[in-house]
PDB file of C-alpha atoms in Angstrom:
ATOM      1  CA  MET V   1     -48.539  38.630 -26.733  1.00 66.00           C
ATOM      2  CA  PHE V   2     -47.850  41.324 -23.913  1.00 65.00           C
ATOM      3  CA  ILE V   3     -51.265  41.511 -23.332  1.00 74.00           C
ATOM      4  CA  LEU V   4     -52.017  37.934 -22.369  1.00 73.00           C
ATOM      5  CA  ILE V   5     -48.733  36.996 -20.074  1.00 71.00           C
ATOM      6  CA  PHE V   6     -49.876  40.107 -17.980  1.00 75.00           C
ATOM      7  CA  GLU V   7     -53.323  38.847 -17.650  1.00 79.00           C
ATOM      8  CA  GLN V   8     -52.262  35.533 -16.836  1.00 75.00           C
ATOM      9  CA  LEU V   9     -50.080  36.496 -14.644  1.00 74.00           C
ATOM     10  CA  MET V  10     -52.552  39.038 -12.889  1.00 81.00           C
ATOM     11  CA  LYS V  11     -54.944  35.825 -12.132  1.00 84.00           C
ATOM     12  CA  MET V  12     -51.826  34.370 -10.535  1.00 81.00           C
ATOM     13  CA  PHE V  13     -51.138  37.615  -8.738  1.00 82.00           C
ATOM     14  CA  PHE V  14     -54.463  37.198  -6.902  1.00 89.00           C
ATOM     15  CA  ILE V  15     -54.397  33.797  -5.728  1.00 90.00           C
ATOM     16  CA  MET V  16     -51.605  34.949  -4.466  1.00 84.00           C
ATOM     17  CA  LEU V  17     -52.861  38.452  -3.045  1.00 90.00           C
ATOM     18  CA  LEU V  18     -55.715  36.015  -1.155  1.00 94.00           C
ATOM     19  CA  ALA V  19     -53.542  33.296   0.267  1.00 92.00           C
ATOM     20  CA  PHE V  20     -51.231  35.844   1.672  1.00 90.00           C
ATOM     21  CA  MET V  21     -54.310  38.242   3.307  1.00 94.00           C
ATOM     22  CA  CYS V  22     -55.767  34.153   4.670  1.00 95.00           C
ATOM     23  CA  TYR V  23     -51.809  34.002   6.522  1.00 93.00           C
ATOM     24  CA  ARG V  24     -52.306  37.041   7.680  1.00 92.00           C
ATOM     25  CA  ILE V  25     -55.276  37.087   9.468  1.00 94.00           C
ATOM     26  CA  LYS V  26     -53.941  33.681  11.124  1.00 91.00           C
ATOM     27  CA  LEU V  27     -56.859  31.471   9.156  1.00 93.00           C
ATOM     28  CA  VAL V  28     -53.603  29.883   7.839  1.00 91.00           C
ATOM     29  CA  ASN V  29     -51.062  29.074  10.000  1.00 89.00           C
ATOM     30  CA  GLN V  30     -47.196  27.563   9.267  1.00 83.00           C
ATOM     31  CA  GLU V  31     -48.613  23.900   9.739  1.00 87.00           C
ATOM     32  CA  GLY V  32     -51.183  24.781   6.978  1.00 88.00           C
ATOM     33  CA  ASN V  33     -48.127  25.622   5.310  1.00 83.00           C
ATOM     34  CA  ARG V  34     -46.332  23.172   5.090  1.00 82.00           C
ATOM     35  CA  SER V  35     -49.350  20.646   4.476  1.00 89.00           C
ATOM     36  CA  VAL V  36     -50.736  22.097   1.939  1.00 88.00           C
ATOM     37  CA  SER V  37     -46.981  22.414   0.371  1.00 81.00           C
ATOM     38  CA  ASN V  38     -46.447  18.471   0.652  1.00 83.00           C
ATOM     39  CA  LEU V  39     -50.178  17.536  -0.343  1.00 89.00           C
ATOM     40  CA  LEU V  40     -49.339  19.890  -3.821  1.00 85.00           C
ATOM     41  CA  LEU V  41     -46.231  18.375  -4.178  1.00 79.00           C
ATOM     42  CA  LEU V  42     -46.868  14.513  -3.598  1.00 85.00           C
ATOM     43  CA  VAL V  43     -50.079  14.299  -4.821  1.00 90.00           C
ATOM     44  CA  VAL V  44     -51.461  17.347  -7.272  1.00 88.00           C
ATOM     45  CA  ASN V  45     -48.062  17.695  -9.111  1.00 83.00           C
ATOM     46  CA  PRO V  46     -48.258  13.236 -10.328  1.00 87.00           C
ATOM     47  CA  MET V  47     -51.713  14.026 -10.972  1.00 90.00           C
ATOM     48  CA  VAL V  48     -50.939  16.656 -13.403  1.00 86.00           C
ATOM     49  CA  ILE V  49     -48.442  14.607 -15.433  1.00 84.00           C
ATOM     50  CA  LEU V  50     -51.251  11.716 -15.239  1.00 90.00           C
ATOM     51  CA  THR V  51     -53.763  13.324 -16.704  1.00 89.00           C
ATOM     52  CA  VAL V  52     -51.795  15.599 -19.247  1.00 82.00           C
ATOM     53  CA  TYR V  53     -50.723  12.013 -20.505  1.00 83.00           C
ATOM     54  CA  GLN V  54     -53.868  10.157 -21.450  1.00 88.00           C
ATOM     55  CA  THR V  55     -54.082  11.656 -24.807  1.00 84.00           C
ATOM     56  CA  ASP V  56     -53.775  10.050 -28.379  1.00 87.00           C
ATOM     57  CA  TYR V  57     -50.690   8.501 -29.871  1.00 86.00           C
ATOM     58  CA  ASP V  58     -49.879  10.839 -32.949  1.00 85.00           C
ATOM     59  CA  PRO V  59     -46.381  10.678 -34.505  1.00 89.00           C
ATOM     60  CA  GLU V  60     -46.157  14.396 -35.376  1.00 86.00           C
ATOM     61  CA  LEU V  61     -46.679  15.128 -31.833  1.00 85.00           C
ATOM     62  CA  VAL V  62     -44.295  12.477 -30.944  1.00 90.00           C
ATOM     63  CA  ARG V  63     -41.873  13.947 -32.900  1.00 92.00           C
ATOM     64  CA  GLY V  64     -42.112  17.322 -31.401  1.00 91.00           C
ATOM     65  CA  LEU V  65     -42.554  16.082 -27.926  1.00 90.00           C
ATOM     66  CA  LEU V  66     -38.912  14.225 -28.300  1.00 93.00           C
ATOM     67  CA  LEU V  67     -37.454  17.220 -29.866  1.00 94.00           C
ATOM     68  CA  VAL V  68     -38.287  19.139 -26.758  1.00 94.00           C
ATOM     69  CA  PHE V  69     -37.025  16.693 -24.692  1.00 93.00           C
ATOM     70  CA  ALA V  70     -33.998  17.448 -26.049  1.00 94.00           C
ATOM     71  CA  ALA V  71     -34.340  21.074 -25.898  1.00 95.00           C
ATOM     72  CA  ALA V  72     -34.824  20.778 -21.771  1.00 95.00           C
ATOM     73  CA  ALA V  73     -32.413  18.521 -20.911  1.00 95.00           C
ATOM     74  CA  LEU V  74     -30.102  20.837 -22.869  1.00 94.00           C
ATOM     75  CA  THR V  75     -31.051  23.447 -21.232  1.00 94.00           C
ATOM     76  CA  HIS V  76     -30.980  22.096 -17.770  1.00 95.00           C
ATOM     77  CA  ILE V  77     -28.046  20.748 -18.003  1.00 95.00           C
ATOM     78  CA  LEU V  78     -26.566  24.313 -18.604  1.00 94.00           C
ATOM     79  CA  GLY V  79     -28.770  25.196 -15.899  1.00 95.00           C
ATOM     80  CA  VAL V  80     -26.706  23.325 -13.354  1.00 95.00           C
ATOM     81  CA  PHE V  81     -23.317  24.412 -14.932  1.00 94.00           C
ATOM     82  CA  VAL V  82     -24.305  28.328 -15.392  1.00 95.00           C
ATOM     83  CA  VAL V  83     -26.041  28.342 -11.454  1.00 94.00           C
ATOM     84  CA  THR V  84     -22.720  26.794 -10.329  1.00 93.00           C
ATOM     85  CA  ILE V  85     -20.592  29.126 -11.995  1.00 94.00           C
ATOM     86  CA  LEU V  86     -22.212  32.157 -10.554  1.00 94.00           C
ATOM     87  CA  ILE V  87     -23.503  31.772  -7.298  1.00 93.00           C
ATOM     88  CA  ARG V  88     -20.639  30.323  -5.335  1.00 90.00           C
ATOM     89  CA  PRO V  89     -21.187  28.677  -1.450  1.00 88.00           C
ATOM     90  CA  LYS V  90     -19.179  32.186  -0.286  1.00 85.00           C
ATOM     91  CA  SER V  91     -22.130  34.138  -1.137  1.00 80.00           C
ATOM     92  CA  GLY V  92     -24.209  33.251   1.936  1.00 84.00           C
ATOM     93  CA  PRO V  93     -25.820  30.385   3.947  1.00 87.00           C
ATOM     94  CA  ASP V  94     -28.453  30.395   1.230  1.00 91.00           C
ATOM     95  CA  TYR V  95     -26.188  30.113  -2.029  1.00 92.00           C
ATOM     96  CA  ALA V  96     -28.829  26.433  -2.705  1.00 92.00           C
ATOM     97  CA  ILE V  97     -31.821  28.748  -2.795  1.00 94.00           C
ATOM     98  CA  GLU V  98     -30.433  30.680  -5.164  1.00 95.00           C
ATOM     99  CA  ARG V  99     -29.181  28.238  -7.311  1.00 95.00           C
ATOM    100  CA  TYR V 100     -32.563  26.336  -7.393  1.00 95.00           C
ATOM    101  CA  ASN V 101     -34.551  29.853  -8.308  1.00 95.00           C
ATOM    102  CA  ALA V 102     -32.041  30.942 -11.046  1.00 95.00           C
ATOM    103  CA  MET V 103     -32.158  27.433 -12.545  1.00 95.00           C
ATOM    104  CA  TYR V 104     -35.954  25.673 -12.029  1.00 96.00           C
ATOM    105  CA  SER V 105     -38.828  27.833 -13.937  1.00 94.00           C
ATOM    106  CA  ASN V 106     -42.363  27.694 -13.517  1.00 88.00           C
ATOM    107  CA  CYS V 107     -43.081  25.642 -16.329  1.00 88.00           C
ATOM    108  CA  ALA V 108     -46.346  23.727 -14.646  1.00 80.00           C
ATOM    109  CA  PHE V 109     -48.147  26.710 -12.765  1.00 76.00           C
ATOM    110  CA  ILE V 110     -47.264  29.291 -15.245  1.00 81.00           C
ATOM    111  CA  GLY V 111     -46.181  27.536 -18.238  1.00 84.00           C
ATOM    112  CA  ILE V 112     -49.306  25.415 -18.994  1.00 83.00           C
ATOM    113  CA  PRO V 113     -51.746  28.433 -19.014  1.00 78.00           C
ATOM    114  CA  LEU V 114     -49.318  31.066 -20.360  1.00 82.00           C
ATOM    115  CA  ILE V 115     -48.077  28.511 -23.515  1.00 84.00           C
ATOM    116  CA  ASN V 116     -52.090  27.399 -23.667  1.00 78.00           C
ATOM    117  CA  SER V 117     -52.900  31.154 -24.571  1.00 76.00           C
ATOM    118  CA  VAL V 118     -49.877  31.514 -27.204  1.00 81.00           C
ATOM    119  CA  LEU V 119     -49.507  28.259 -28.540  1.00 83.00           C
ATOM    120  CA  GLY V 120     -52.677  26.241 -28.237  1.00 81.00           C
ATOM    121  CA  ASP V 121     -53.107  22.734 -27.293  1.00 74.00           C
ATOM    122  CA  THR V 122     -50.119  21.840 -29.122  1.00 81.00           C
ATOM    123  CA  GLY V 123     -47.879  24.125 -26.959  1.00 85.00           C
ATOM    124  CA  VAL V 124     -49.342  22.827 -23.628  1.00 84.00           C
ATOM    125  CA  PHE V 125     -48.089  18.774 -24.851  1.00 82.00           C
ATOM    126  CA  TYR V 126     -45.034  19.613 -26.025  1.00 91.00           C
ATOM    127  CA  LEU V 127     -44.465  21.679 -22.449  1.00 90.00           C
ATOM    128  CA  THR V 128     -45.361  18.529 -20.778  1.00 85.00           C
ATOM    129  CA  ALA V 129     -41.876  16.844 -21.852  1.00 89.00           C
ATOM    130  CA  TYR V 130     -40.252  19.984 -20.231  1.00 93.00           C
ATOM    131  CA  MET V 131     -42.068  18.969 -17.329  1.00 87.00           C
ATOM    132  CA  VAL V 132     -40.746  15.628 -17.700  1.00 84.00           C
ATOM    133  CA  VAL V 133     -37.307  16.806 -17.522  1.00 90.00           C
ATOM    134  CA  PHE V 134     -38.050  19.224 -15.054  1.00 91.00           C
ATOM    135  CA  ASN V 135     -39.163  16.564 -12.622  1.00 84.00           C
ATOM    136  CA  LEU V 136     -35.890  14.186 -13.154  1.00 84.00           C
ATOM    137  CA  PHE V 137     -33.470  17.199 -12.198  1.00 90.00           C
ATOM    138  CA  THR V 138     -35.706  18.583  -9.131  1.00 88.00           C
ATOM    139  CA  TRP V 139     -35.961  14.767  -7.723  1.00 82.00           C
ATOM    140  CA  THR V 140     -32.069  14.421  -8.240  1.00 85.00           C
ATOM    141  CA  HIS V 141     -30.392  17.347  -8.694  1.00 89.00           C
ATOM    142  CA  GLY V 142     -33.109  19.781  -6.919  1.00 89.00           C
ATOM    143  CA  VAL V 143     -32.922  17.801  -3.391  1.00 86.00           C
ATOM    144  CA  VAL V 144     -29.684  17.369  -2.949  1.00 85.00           C
ATOM    145  CA  LEU V 145     -29.399  20.777  -3.583  1.00 88.00           C
ATOM    146  CA  MET V 146     -31.272  21.393  -0.620  1.00 86.00           C
ATOM    147  CA  GLU V 147     -29.689  19.479   1.769  1.00 81.00           C
ATOM    148  CA  LYS V 148     -26.931  20.914   0.207  1.00 73.00           C
ATOM    149  CA  LYS V 149     -24.891  17.427  -0.070  1.00 68.00           C
ATOM    150  CA  CYS V 150     -24.810  14.236  -2.623  1.00 64.00           C
ATOM    151  CA  SER V 151     -26.074  11.600  -0.810  1.00 63.00           C
ATOM    152  CA  LEU V 152     -26.817   7.806  -1.813  1.00 68.00           C
ATOM    153  CA  LYS V 153     -30.289   8.693   0.226  1.00 69.00           C
ATOM    154  CA  SER V 154     -31.728  12.185  -1.177  1.00 61.00           C
ATOM    155  CA  LEU V 155     -31.200  10.341  -5.081  1.00 63.00           C
ATOM    156  CA  LYS V 156     -33.575   7.235  -4.119  1.00 70.00           C
ATOM    157  CA  GLU V 157     -35.413   9.710  -2.266  1.00 66.00           C
ATOM    158  CA  GLY V 158     -36.322  11.952  -5.077  1.00 62.00           C
ATOM    159  CA  LEU V 159     -36.114   8.611  -7.509  1.00 69.00           C
ATOM    160  CA  LEU V 160     -38.677   6.783  -5.696  1.00 76.00           C
ATOM    161  CA  SER V 161     -40.593  10.374  -5.007  1.00 74.00           C
ATOM    162  CA  PRO V 162     -44.639  10.452  -6.634  1.00 82.00           C
ATOM    163  CA  MET V 163     -43.025  12.432  -8.561  1.00 75.00           C
ATOM    164  CA  PHE V 164     -40.692  10.695 -10.009  1.00 77.00           C
ATOM    165  CA  ILE V 165     -42.559   7.321 -10.520  1.00 86.00           C
ATOM    166  CA  ALA V 166     -45.532   9.448 -12.150  1.00 86.00           C
ATOM    167  CA  THR V 167     -43.858  10.791 -14.441  1.00 80.00           C
ATOM    168  CA  ILE V 168     -42.152   7.677 -15.582  1.00 85.00           C
ATOM    169  CA  LEU V 169     -45.650   5.374 -15.404  1.00 92.00           C
ATOM    170  CA  ALA V 170     -47.100   8.393 -17.555  1.00 88.00           C
ATOM    171  CA  VAL V 171     -44.260   8.352 -20.464  1.00 85.00           C
ATOM    172  CA  VAL V 172     -45.363   4.644 -19.995  1.00 91.00           C
ATOM    173  CA  LEU V 173     -48.494   4.890 -20.159  1.00 93.00           C
ATOM    174  CA  PHE V 174     -48.800   7.435 -23.703  1.00 90.00           C
ATOM    175  CA  PHE V 175     -46.702   4.803 -25.164  1.00 89.00           C
ATOM    176  CA  VAL V 176     -48.320   1.952 -24.656  1.00 93.00           C
ATOM    177  CA  GLN V 177     -51.515   3.551 -25.365  1.00 92.00           C
ATOM    178  CA  PHE V 178     -53.346   2.525 -22.291  1.00 94.00           C
ATOM    179  CA  LYS V 179     -56.165   4.287 -21.591  1.00 93.00           C
ATOM    180  CA  ILE V 180     -57.479   4.927 -17.810  1.00 94.00           C
ATOM    181  CA  PRO V 181     -60.983   4.526 -17.050  1.00 94.00           C
ATOM    182  CA  GLY V 182     -63.075   7.427 -17.238  1.00 93.00           C
ATOM    183  CA  VAL V 183     -64.557   7.883 -14.208  1.00 95.00           C
ATOM    184  CA  LEU V 184     -60.858   7.701 -12.444  1.00 96.00           C
ATOM    185  CA  LEU V 185     -59.232  10.270 -15.300  1.00 95.00           C
ATOM    186  CA  ASP V 186     -62.268  12.806 -14.428  1.00 95.00           C
ATOM    187  CA  SER V 187     -61.624  12.365 -10.828  1.00 96.00           C
ATOM    188  CA  MET V 188     -58.010  12.837 -11.186  1.00 94.00           C
ATOM    189  CA  THR V 189     -58.241  15.718 -12.904  1.00 92.00           C
ATOM    190  CA  TYR V 190     -60.768  17.144 -10.742  1.00 94.00           C
ATOM    191  CA  VAL V 191     -57.396  16.801  -8.422  1.00 93.00           C
ATOM    192  CA  ALA V 192     -54.884  18.401 -11.292  1.00 89.00           C
ATOM    193  CA  ASP V 193     -57.210  21.319 -11.584  1.00 88.00           C
ATOM    194  CA  MET V 194     -56.258  22.245  -7.875  1.00 89.00           C
ATOM    195  CA  ASN V 195     -52.439  22.807  -9.038  1.00 83.00           C
ATOM    196  CA  THR V 196     -52.089  26.217 -10.195  1.00 82.00           C
ATOM    197  CA  PRO V 197     -54.017  27.643  -7.329  1.00 88.00           C
ATOM    198  CA  LEU V 198     -52.530  25.511  -4.724  1.00 88.00           C
ATOM    199  CA  ALA V 199     -48.842  26.609  -5.850  1.00 82.00           C
ATOM    200  CA  MET V 200     -49.877  30.489  -5.661  1.00 81.00           C
ATOM    201  CA  MET V 201     -51.533  29.839  -2.022  1.00 88.00           C
ATOM    202  CA  VAL V 202     -48.270  28.089  -1.083  1.00 81.00           C
ATOM    203  CA  ALA V 203     -46.271  30.965  -2.478  1.00 77.00           C
ATOM    204  CA  GLY V 204     -49.160  33.549  -0.708  1.00 82.00           C
ATOM    205  CA  PHE V 205     -48.411  31.960   2.723  1.00 85.00           C
ATOM    206  CA  SER V 206     -44.799  31.669   2.615  1.00 75.00           C
ATOM    207  CA  VAL V 207     -44.570  35.398   1.442  1.00 77.00           C
ATOM    208  CA  ALA V 208     -46.587  37.095   4.573  1.00 83.00           C
ATOM    209  CA  GLN V 209     -44.398  35.780   6.533  1.00 78.00           C
ATOM    210  CA  ALA V 210     -41.744  37.984   4.658  1.00 75.00           C
ATOM    211  CA  ASP V 211     -40.183  41.848   5.599  1.00 77.00           C
ATOM    212  CA  LEU V 212     -41.582  43.090   2.313  1.00 79.00           C
ATOM    213  CA  ALA V 213     -39.887  46.453   2.472  1.00 83.00           C
ATOM    214  CA  LYS V 214     -36.575  44.629   3.095  1.00 80.00           C
ATOM    215  CA  MET V 215     -37.161  41.949   0.656  1.00 81.00           C
ATOM    216  CA  LEU V 216     -37.520  44.942  -2.055  1.00 85.00           C
ATOM    217  CA  ARG V 217     -34.299  46.479  -0.937  1.00 89.00           C
ATOM    218  CA  ASN V 218     -32.762  43.509  -1.371  1.00 91.00           C
ATOM    219  CA  ILE V 219     -30.293  43.835  -4.452  1.00 93.00           C
ATOM    220  CA  ARG V 220     -28.886  40.316  -4.312  1.00 93.00           C
ATOM    221  CA  LEU V 221     -33.300  39.505  -5.691  1.00 94.00           C
ATOM    222  CA  TYR V 222     -33.168  41.487  -8.263  1.00 95.00           C
ATOM    223  CA  ALA V 223     -29.581  39.537  -9.571  1.00 95.00           C
ATOM    224  CA  VAL V 224     -31.185  35.950  -9.365  1.00 95.00           C
ATOM    225  CA  CYS V 225     -34.307  37.375 -10.898  1.00 96.00           C
ATOM    226  CA  ALA V 226     -32.081  38.651 -13.858  1.00 96.00           C
ATOM    227  CA  VAL V 227     -30.242  35.472 -13.802  1.00 96.00           C
ATOM    228  CA  LYS V 228     -33.384  33.625 -14.027  1.00 96.00           C
ATOM    229  CA  LEU V 229     -35.691  36.020 -16.653  1.00 96.00           C
ATOM    230  CA  LEU V 230     -33.028  37.118 -18.612  1.00 95.00           C
ATOM    231  CA  LEU V 231     -29.577  35.538 -18.640  1.00 96.00           C
ATOM    232  CA  MET V 232     -30.716  31.581 -18.611  1.00 96.00           C
ATOM    233  CA  PRO V 233     -33.420  32.425 -22.006  1.00 95.00           C
ATOM    234  CA  LEU V 234     -30.768  33.994 -23.999  1.00 94.00           C
ATOM    235  CA  LEU V 235     -27.805  31.706 -23.186  1.00 94.00           C
ATOM    236  CA  PHE V 236     -30.250  28.898 -24.371  1.00 94.00           C
ATOM    237  CA  LEU V 237     -31.435  30.959 -27.493  1.00 93.00           C
ATOM    238  CA  PRO V 238     -28.342  29.983 -29.651  1.00 93.00           C
ATOM    239  CA  PHE V 239     -28.734  26.122 -28.978  1.00 92.00           C
ATOM    240  CA  LEU V 240     -32.456  26.854 -30.342  1.00 91.00           C
ATOM    241  CA  MET V 241     -30.865  28.710 -33.409  1.00 90.00           C
ATOM    242  CA  LEU V 242     -28.331  25.839 -34.072  1.00 91.00           C
ATOM    243  CA  MET V 243     -31.127  22.865 -33.423  1.00 88.00           C
ATOM    244  CA  GLN V 244     -33.395  24.990 -36.206  1.00 87.00           C
ATOM    245  CA  LEU V 245     -36.424  22.769 -34.013  1.00 89.00           C
ATOM    246  CA  PRO V 246     -39.848  24.057 -35.910  1.00 90.00           C
ATOM    247  CA  GLN V 247     -41.287  27.110 -34.209  1.00 87.00           C
ATOM    248  CA  THR V 248     -43.880  25.446 -31.907  1.00 89.00           C
ATOM    249  CA  VAL V 249     -41.407  23.668 -30.180  1.00 92.00           C
ATOM    250  CA  SER V 250     -39.014  26.075 -30.333  1.00 92.00           C
ATOM    251  CA  LEU V 251     -41.141  28.733 -28.521  1.00 91.00           C
ATOM    252  CA  THR V 252     -42.451  26.361 -25.870  1.00 93.00           C
ATOM    253  CA  ALA V 253     -39.076  25.090 -24.224  1.00 94.00           C
ATOM    254  CA  LEU V 254     -38.025  29.136 -24.763  1.00 94.00           C
ATOM    255  CA  ILE V 255     -41.187  30.466 -23.039  1.00 93.00           C
ATOM    256  CA  ALA V 256     -40.935  27.031 -20.114  1.00 95.00           C
ATOM    257  CA  THR V 257     -37.608  28.130 -19.483  1.00 95.00           C
ATOM    258  CA  ALA V 258     -38.568  32.320 -19.756  1.00 94.00           C
ATOM    259  CA  CYS V 259     -40.647  31.563 -16.749  1.00 92.00           C
ATOM    260  CA  PRO V 260     -40.141  32.866 -13.304  1.00 90.00           C
ATOM    261  CA  SER V 261     -38.855  31.156 -10.352  1.00 93.00           C
ATOM    262  CA  ALA V 262     -40.141  27.459  -9.474  1.00 91.00           C
ATOM    263  CA  ALA V 263     -43.173  27.712  -7.047  1.00 82.00           C
ATOM    264  CA  THR V 264     -41.700  24.051  -6.316  1.00 84.00           C
ATOM    265  CA  GLY V 265     -38.586  25.947  -4.714  1.00 88.00           C
ATOM    266  CA  THR V 266     -40.605  27.135  -1.901  1.00 85.00           C
ATOM    267  CA  MET V 267     -41.945  23.652  -1.334  1.00 80.00           C
ATOM    268  CA  LEU V 268     -38.484  21.423  -1.299  1.00 85.00           C
ATOM    269  CA  ALA V 269     -37.318  24.641   0.847  1.00 88.00           C
ATOM    270  CA  ILE V 270     -40.603  23.923   3.596  1.00 84.00           C
ATOM    271  CA  ARG V 271     -40.009  20.203   2.927  1.00 81.00           C
ATOM    272  CA  TYR V 272     -36.427  20.343   4.095  1.00 84.00           C
ATOM    273  CA  LYS V 273     -35.957  22.919   6.246  1.00 84.00           C
ATOM    274  CA  GLN V 274     -34.091  25.666   4.285  1.00 88.00           C
ATOM    275  CA  ASN V 275     -34.971  28.961   4.054  1.00 89.00           C
ATOM    276  CA  TYR V 276     -38.199  28.787   2.355  1.00 87.00           C
ATOM    277  CA  THR V 277     -39.571  32.452   3.244  1.00 85.00           C
ATOM    278  CA  TYR V 278     -36.233  33.716   0.848  1.00 90.00           C
ATOM    279  CA  SER V 279     -37.169  31.088  -1.517  1.00 90.00           C
ATOM    280  CA  SER V 280     -40.714  32.736  -1.806  1.00 85.00           C
ATOM    281  CA  GLU V 281     -39.274  36.300  -2.070  1.00 88.00           C
ATOM    282  CA  ILE V 282     -37.208  35.283  -5.111  1.00 92.00           C
ATOM    283  CA  PHE V 283     -40.459  33.413  -6.538  1.00 87.00           C
ATOM    284  CA  ALA V 284     -42.772  36.849  -5.913  1.00 83.00           C
ATOM    285  CA  LEU V 285     -40.526  38.620  -7.216  1.00 88.00           C
ATOM    286  CA  SER V 286     -39.586  37.322 -10.154  1.00 89.00           C
ATOM    287  CA  THR V 287     -43.457  36.660 -11.027  1.00 84.00           C
ATOM    288  CA  VAL V 288     -43.696  40.102 -11.078  1.00 81.00           C
ATOM    289  CA  LEU V 289     -40.544  41.189 -13.343  1.00 87.00           C
ATOM    290  CA  SER V 290     -41.393  38.321 -15.648  1.00 86.00           C
ATOM    291  CA  VAL V 291     -44.402  40.378 -16.812  1.00 82.00           C
ATOM    292  CA  ALA V 292     -41.817  42.891 -18.357  1.00 85.00           C
ATOM    293  CA  ALA V 293     -39.462  40.200 -19.242  1.00 91.00           C
ATOM    294  CA  ILE V 294     -41.014  36.756 -20.699  1.00 89.00           C
ATOM    295  CA  PRO V 295     -42.276  39.199 -23.429  1.00 87.00           C
ATOM    296  CA  VAL V 296     -38.917  40.639 -24.199  1.00 89.00           C
ATOM    297  CA  VAL V 297     -37.296  37.499 -24.537  1.00 91.00           C
ATOM    298  CA  VAL V 298     -39.501  36.060 -27.010  1.00 86.00           C
ATOM    299  CA  MET V 299     -39.575  39.186 -29.172  1.00 84.00           C
ATOM    300  CA  ILE V 300     -36.027  38.965 -29.760  1.00 88.00           C
ATOM    301  CA  ALA V 301     -37.034  34.772 -30.033  1.00 87.00           C
ATOM    302  CA  GLU V 302     -39.365  35.646 -32.687  1.00 80.00           C
ATOM    303  CA  ARG V 303     -36.782  37.590 -34.723  1.00 81.00           C
ATOM    304  CA  LEU V 304     -33.966  35.293 -34.723  1.00 83.00           C
ATOM    305  CA  LEU V 305     -35.486  31.898 -34.800  1.00 72.00           C
TER     306      LEU V 305
END
């Protein structure tokens, strides 16, 4: 499993490196970065959710899907409490960035190819339930974090966002078994396939603006990564043991939780004019460290579940 994870992360790293070089040679500027980020958040991500739910109804799959829904809701609620307790406002002006990156995982961009290589199509289908919960929390709690205040305006924006609407619509279409016409679905799938490459490029554009030497010397970054990669999944593990879920369901939820910080954090930071460079630094470092962290977490889980 270590080799599978390492190979997948290396593929993503090379895409991010390409984007890094494009920004450094001024092929792309910050305005281009912002445009690609908005395209990914508001168009490509909704297409991913809509297309993955265009599958045939199966009672056993639905049962597993609902169990992952429950597990994902639990880990996100747990995450809100953990990051609120551990990362306080007095820690610095970017505490909201740290909270978001310590809690939310790259369950789509890294989770989909990673789980597909380990658990196959069934694991990917179950992962979509985790992605739905992730998106529901991101566009409510995550938006509140980025704006550093809880307001009806921010919550309304989240609830009316393309991602939130697409999530609800995708679930409804699945349960009523409405099939999108083939030609339209193929076009949507082409757009959805840009998900991982564009996410890695946005991260690469943002990292290119950072002082890498300073980043690697920042102890605070390693602390945030430790919370995301080790503390969060290991705190979640006892709850999975108590729930006694099927192994495929448990491993799907655990791997999704153990993924590095979400690339969405950088995109939201750009959108809400927060410190996106710092967010991309956490994302980049956590992605590299996850090569060692995820196999360790999964190895522990396989022995205990």
